[in-house]
Short mmCIF file of C-alpha atoms in Angstrom, two decimals:
data_model
loop_
_atom_site.label_atom_id
_atom_site.label_comp_id
_atom_site.label_asym_id
_atom_site.label_seq_id
_atom_site.Cartn_x
_atom_site.Cartn_y
_atom_site.Cartn_z
CA MET A 1 44.24 -27.60 30.04
CA LEU A 2 40.96 -29.40 29.32
CA VAL A 3 39.16 -27.27 31.89
CA ALA A 4 40.63 -24.07 30.41
CA LEU A 5 39.71 -25.17 26.86
CA ALA A 6 36.17 -25.98 27.92
CA ALA A 7 35.86 -22.58 29.59
CA ALA A 8 37.12 -20.83 26.45
CA VAL A 9 34.63 -22.74 24.27
CA ALA A 10 31.83 -21.82 26.66
CA ILE A 11 32.76 -18.14 26.41
CA VAL A 12 32.86 -18.25 22.60
CA VAL A 13 29.49 -20.00 22.48
CA ALA A 14 28.00 -17.45 24.89
CA ILE A 15 29.31 -14.58 22.77
CA GLY A 16 27.87 -16.24 19.66
CA TYR A 17 24.44 -16.66 21.20
CA GLY A 18 24.54 -13.10 22.47
CA PHE A 19 25.37 -11.86 18.96
CA ILE A 20 22.51 -13.89 17.49
CA ALA A 21 20.07 -12.65 20.11
CA THR A 22 21.11 -9.06 19.47
CA ASN A 23 20.55 -9.41 15.75
CA ILE A 24 17.17 -11.05 16.28
CA ALA A 25 16.12 -8.19 18.53
CA SER A 26 17.53 -5.49 16.23
CA PRO A 27 18.14 -6.97 12.76
CA ALA A 28 20.52 -5.01 10.59
CA GLY A 29 19.35 -3.41 7.36
CA ASN A 30 15.67 -3.72 8.10
CA ASP A 31 14.59 -0.42 6.55
CA LEU A 32 12.18 -0.31 3.60
CA GLY A 33 14.42 1.58 1.23
CA THR A 34 15.59 5.07 0.35
CA VAL A 35 13.26 7.28 -1.69
CA GLU A 36 13.46 10.62 -3.45
CA VAL A 37 11.68 13.51 -1.77
CA PRO A 38 9.70 16.01 -3.89
CA ALA A 39 11.53 19.31 -4.27
CA GLU A 40 8.31 21.27 -3.67
CA PRO A 41 5.31 20.59 -1.41
CA GLY A 42 3.41 17.67 -2.89
CA ALA A 43 3.41 13.88 -3.06
CA GLU A 44 5.01 11.18 -5.18
CA PRO A 45 3.71 7.60 -5.42
CA VAL A 46 6.44 5.00 -4.86
CA LEU A 47 6.85 1.28 -4.30
CA LEU A 48 9.12 0.53 -1.34
CA ASP A 49 11.83 -2.12 -1.49
CA ASP A 50 9.44 -4.95 -0.61
CA GLY A 51 6.94 -3.74 -3.20
CA ARG A 52 4.37 -2.14 -0.90
CA PRO A 53 2.78 1.07 -2.24
CA ALA A 54 3.45 4.35 -0.45
CA PHE A 55 3.42 8.12 -0.89
CA VAL A 56 6.39 10.37 -0.19
CA VAL A 57 4.88 13.65 0.97
CA ARG A 58 6.68 16.97 1.36
CA ALA A 59 4.67 19.34 3.52
CA GLU A 60 5.66 22.94 4.23
CA ARG A 61 8.02 22.00 7.08
CA SER A 62 8.18 18.20 7.14
CA VAL A 63 8.54 15.01 5.09
CA HIS A 64 6.31 11.96 5.52
CA VAL A 65 6.24 8.47 4.01
CA LEU A 66 2.73 7.02 4.19
CA ASP A 67 1.39 3.60 3.28
CA ALA A 68 -0.96 4.14 0.34
CA ARG A 69 -3.28 1.30 1.38
CA VAL A 70 -6.43 2.81 2.87
CA PRO A 71 -7.66 1.21 6.13
CA ARG A 72 -10.92 -0.59 5.37
CA GLU A 73 -13.79 -2.40 6.96
CA PRO A 74 -13.82 -6.24 6.78
CA GLY A 75 -15.45 -7.40 3.56
CA SER A 76 -14.88 -4.18 1.62
CA PRO A 77 -12.53 -3.99 -1.39
CA GLY A 78 -8.96 -2.89 -0.79
CA ARG A 79 -7.91 0.35 -2.45
CA LEU A 80 -5.05 2.84 -2.65
CA ALA A 81 -5.36 6.50 -1.74
CA ALA A 82 -5.11 9.31 -4.29
CA TRP A 83 -3.34 12.66 -3.77
CA CYS A 84 -5.08 15.89 -4.77
CA ASP A 85 -4.18 19.50 -3.89
CA GLY A 86 -2.47 18.83 -0.58
CA PHE A 87 -4.59 15.94 0.72
CA LEU A 88 -5.00 12.17 0.29
CA TYR A 89 -8.44 10.75 -0.53
CA ASP A 90 -10.08 7.36 -0.10
CA PRO A 91 -11.56 6.66 -3.56
CA LEU A 92 -14.47 4.57 -2.20
CA ALA A 93 -15.48 6.48 0.92
CA ASP A 94 -15.77 10.09 2.00
CA VAL A 95 -12.52 10.07 3.97
CA VAL A 96 -9.77 12.67 3.58
CA PHE A 97 -6.26 12.39 5.01
CA ALA A 98 -3.92 15.24 5.90
CA PRO A 99 -0.36 15.30 4.46
CA ASP A 100 0.93 13.54 7.60
CA GLY A 101 -1.58 10.68 7.19
CA ARG A 102 -4.04 11.75 9.90
CA VAL A 103 -7.76 11.67 9.15
CA ARG A 104 -8.85 15.20 8.23
CA TRP A 105 -12.47 14.33 7.38
CA GLY A 106 -14.59 11.18 7.62
CA ASP A 107 -15.25 8.21 9.86
CA GLY A 108 -14.00 4.70 10.48
CA SER A 109 -10.25 5.11 10.33
CA ASP A 110 -7.23 5.80 12.53
CA GLY A 111 -5.31 7.28 9.64
CA LEU A 112 -2.82 5.97 7.16
CA GLU A 113 0.23 4.00 8.29
CA ALA A 114 3.09 6.47 8.75
CA TYR A 115 6.66 5.16 8.63
CA ASP A 116 9.69 6.44 10.50
CA VAL A 117 11.77 8.65 8.20
CA GLU A 118 15.39 9.75 8.36
CA LEU A 119 16.52 12.40 5.87
CA THR A 120 19.94 12.05 4.24
CA ASP A 121 22.41 14.82 3.42
CA ASP A 122 21.48 14.63 -0.27
CA GLY A 123 17.79 15.23 0.44
CA ARG A 124 16.44 11.69 0.21
CA ALA A 125 14.50 9.79 2.86
CA VAL A 126 15.40 6.46 4.46
CA VAL A 127 12.17 4.66 5.30
CA GLY A 128 12.19 2.73 8.55
CA HIS A 129 10.47 -0.63 8.86
CA ASP A 130 8.28 0.46 11.77
CA GLY A 131 5.09 2.37 11.17
CA SER A 132 1.93 3.20 13.04
CA PRO A 133 -1.51 4.66 12.28
CA ALA A 134 -1.23 8.43 12.07
CA GLY A 135 -4.42 9.12 14.04
CA ARG A 136 -6.93 11.92 13.52
CA ALA A 137 -6.78 15.68 12.96
CA GLU A 138 -10.31 16.95 12.51
CA GLY A 139 -10.96 19.83 10.14
CA GLU A 140 -13.13 21.05 7.29
CA ARG A 141 -13.53 18.85 4.24
CA PRO A 142 -11.30 20.33 1.51
CA PRO A 143 -12.66 20.54 -2.05
CA SER A 144 -11.36 17.87 -4.42
CA ASP A 145 -12.89 18.93 -7.74
CA GLY A 146 -10.92 20.23 -10.66
CA CYS A 147 -7.47 18.81 -9.88
CA ASP A 148 -5.35 16.07 -11.42
CA HIS A 149 -5.15 13.21 -8.94
CA VAL A 150 -1.73 11.69 -8.33
CA VAL A 151 -1.98 7.89 -8.20
CA HIS A 152 0.15 4.78 -8.52
CA GLY A 153 0.44 3.08 -11.89
CA PRO A 154 2.26 0.26 -13.70
CA GLU A 155 5.26 0.58 -15.94
CA PRO A 156 4.84 -0.61 -19.56
CA GLY A 157 4.87 -4.40 -19.72
CA ASP A 158 4.12 -4.89 -16.01
CA LEU A 159 0.45 -5.86 -16.34
CA PHE A 160 -0.96 -9.35 -15.77
CA ASP A 161 -4.36 -10.72 -16.68
CA PRO A 162 -5.90 -11.97 -13.42
CA SER A 163 -6.42 -15.54 -14.70
CA VAL A 164 -2.82 -15.72 -15.94
CA ALA A 165 -1.48 -14.44 -12.61
CA ALA A 166 -3.58 -16.95 -10.65
CA ASN A 167 -2.25 -19.76 -12.83
CA GLU A 168 1.41 -18.72 -12.86
CA GLU A 169 1.53 -17.38 -9.27
CA PRO A 170 4.31 -14.80 -9.76
CA PRO A 171 5.99 -13.86 -6.46
CA GLY A 172 5.66 -10.51 -4.74
CA TRP A 173 3.49 -7.54 -5.66
CA ILE A 174 2.17 -7.48 -9.23
CA TRP A 175 0.07 -5.16 -11.39
CA LEU A 176 -3.23 -6.43 -12.76
CA GLU A 177 -5.87 -5.04 -15.07
CA GLY A 178 -9.46 -6.18 -14.72
CA ARG A 179 -12.88 -5.63 -13.20
CA LEU A 180 -14.23 -6.69 -9.81
CA GLU A 181 -17.45 -8.66 -10.18
CA ALA A 182 -19.71 -10.50 -7.74
CA VAL A 183 -20.17 -14.00 -9.19
CA GLY A 184 -22.48 -16.12 -7.05
CA ASP A 185 -21.14 -16.22 -3.51
CA GLU A 186 -17.63 -14.99 -4.37
CA VAL A 187 -15.90 -12.00 -5.92
CA MET A 188 -13.80 -12.34 -9.06
CA LEU A 189 -11.31 -10.03 -10.72
CA CYS A 190 -12.37 -10.55 -14.32
CA ASP A 191 -9.83 -10.42 -17.12
CA ASP A 192 -11.70 -7.97 -19.33
CA PRO A 193 -12.33 -4.62 -17.56
CA ARG A 194 -14.87 -3.58 -20.21
CA ALA A 195 -16.94 -6.77 -20.67
CA ASP A 196 -20.44 -7.39 -19.31
CA ASP A 197 -19.71 -10.96 -18.21
CA CYS A 198 -16.83 -12.75 -16.50
CA PRO A 199 -15.79 -15.86 -18.45
CA THR A 200 -12.21 -15.76 -17.09
CA GLY A 201 -10.63 -14.24 -14.03
CA ALA A 202 -9.29 -14.98 -10.55
CA ALA A 203 -11.07 -15.32 -7.21
CA VAL A 204 -10.56 -12.61 -4.57
CA PRO A 205 -11.24 -13.98 -1.07
CA GLY A 206 -12.14 -11.58 1.72
CA ILE A 207 -14.51 -9.31 -0.22
CA ASP A 208 -18.22 -9.61 0.57
CA PRO A 209 -20.23 -9.76 -2.70
CA ALA A 210 -23.06 -7.77 -1.07
CA THR A 211 -20.62 -5.02 -0.06
CA LEU A 212 -19.22 -4.88 -3.60
CA LEU A 213 -22.72 -4.66 -5.10
CA SER A 214 -23.57 -1.77 -2.75
CA LEU A 215 -20.84 0.45 -4.23
CA PRO A 216 -21.82 2.93 -6.93
CA GLY A 217 -20.47 1.99 -10.35
CA GLN A 218 -17.90 -0.67 -11.17
CA LEU A 219 -14.34 -1.05 -9.93
CA SER A 220 -12.39 -1.56 -13.11
CA GLY A 221 -8.93 -0.67 -14.33
CA TYR A 222 -5.64 -1.21 -12.52
CA PHE A 223 -5.10 -3.19 -9.34
CA LEU A 224 -2.04 -3.96 -7.25
CA GLY A 225 -1.99 -7.34 -5.57
CA ARG A 226 -0.34 -10.61 -4.66
CA VAL A 227 -1.16 -14.19 -5.58
CA GLY A 228 -1.28 -17.17 -3.24
CA ASP A 229 -2.65 -20.68 -3.82
CA GLY A 230 -4.21 -19.71 -7.13
CA VAL A 231 -6.24 -16.76 -5.81
CA LEU A 232 -5.63 -13.04 -5.33
CA ASP A 233 -5.16 -13.07 -1.57
CA GLU A 234 -4.27 -9.36 -1.39
CA LEU A 235 -5.73 -6.87 -3.84
CA TYR A 236 -6.00 -3.06 -4.01
CA TYR A 237 -7.95 -0.99 -6.48
CA VAL A 238 -6.03 1.95 -7.95
CA PRO A 239 -8.21 5.07 -8.44
CA ARG A 240 -8.14 6.73 -11.83
CA GLY A 241 -5.74 9.61 -12.26
#
């Protein structure tokens, strides 16, 4: 009986480990949420279940969910794309993305991150956890003048001052209002987006002050980011609508 009992325990343990291994390899419920799809061709800015910014794009014959964070060179400020008349635009560089996330015009990018999508019977889209750069689809540069850009934006009451966020370290993605400024050998997100100096703010590692100073104009207004160890360790400028 002891031998039989030991064998039964071994089988149960083996089944348990097999179940664990299966769930590690293919965890259940690992999608990034279910989002509404525009009824007509166009794009809607959304935040997925883990807070990351994305666009839901309805093209003529397809639906795409694209990460709104523009691929960038090391040392350059992070930013979110803007939608305008059928295309997505990098607000800081002359790069244009097609509705499926592929680069339509410009250099230095493999396209926006495109997520797996499964459409439901009621017309919504389940966003898979896996994504990959969309690649390139060369074409003419489309005009972007004279249209209302579609961009992400905070809900009322969602905004933090950068210095307050750095002090309180709220979890997850948060909305901030401020101005990026090169201060000595570091970059700060200053509390006052309209001031000429930077008495209070939060440090933003990973941005080269020289690269920031080379950009035309100032980056001020809304930002989407995350706080870690008292600094803004992930930060994305939101272009003006």
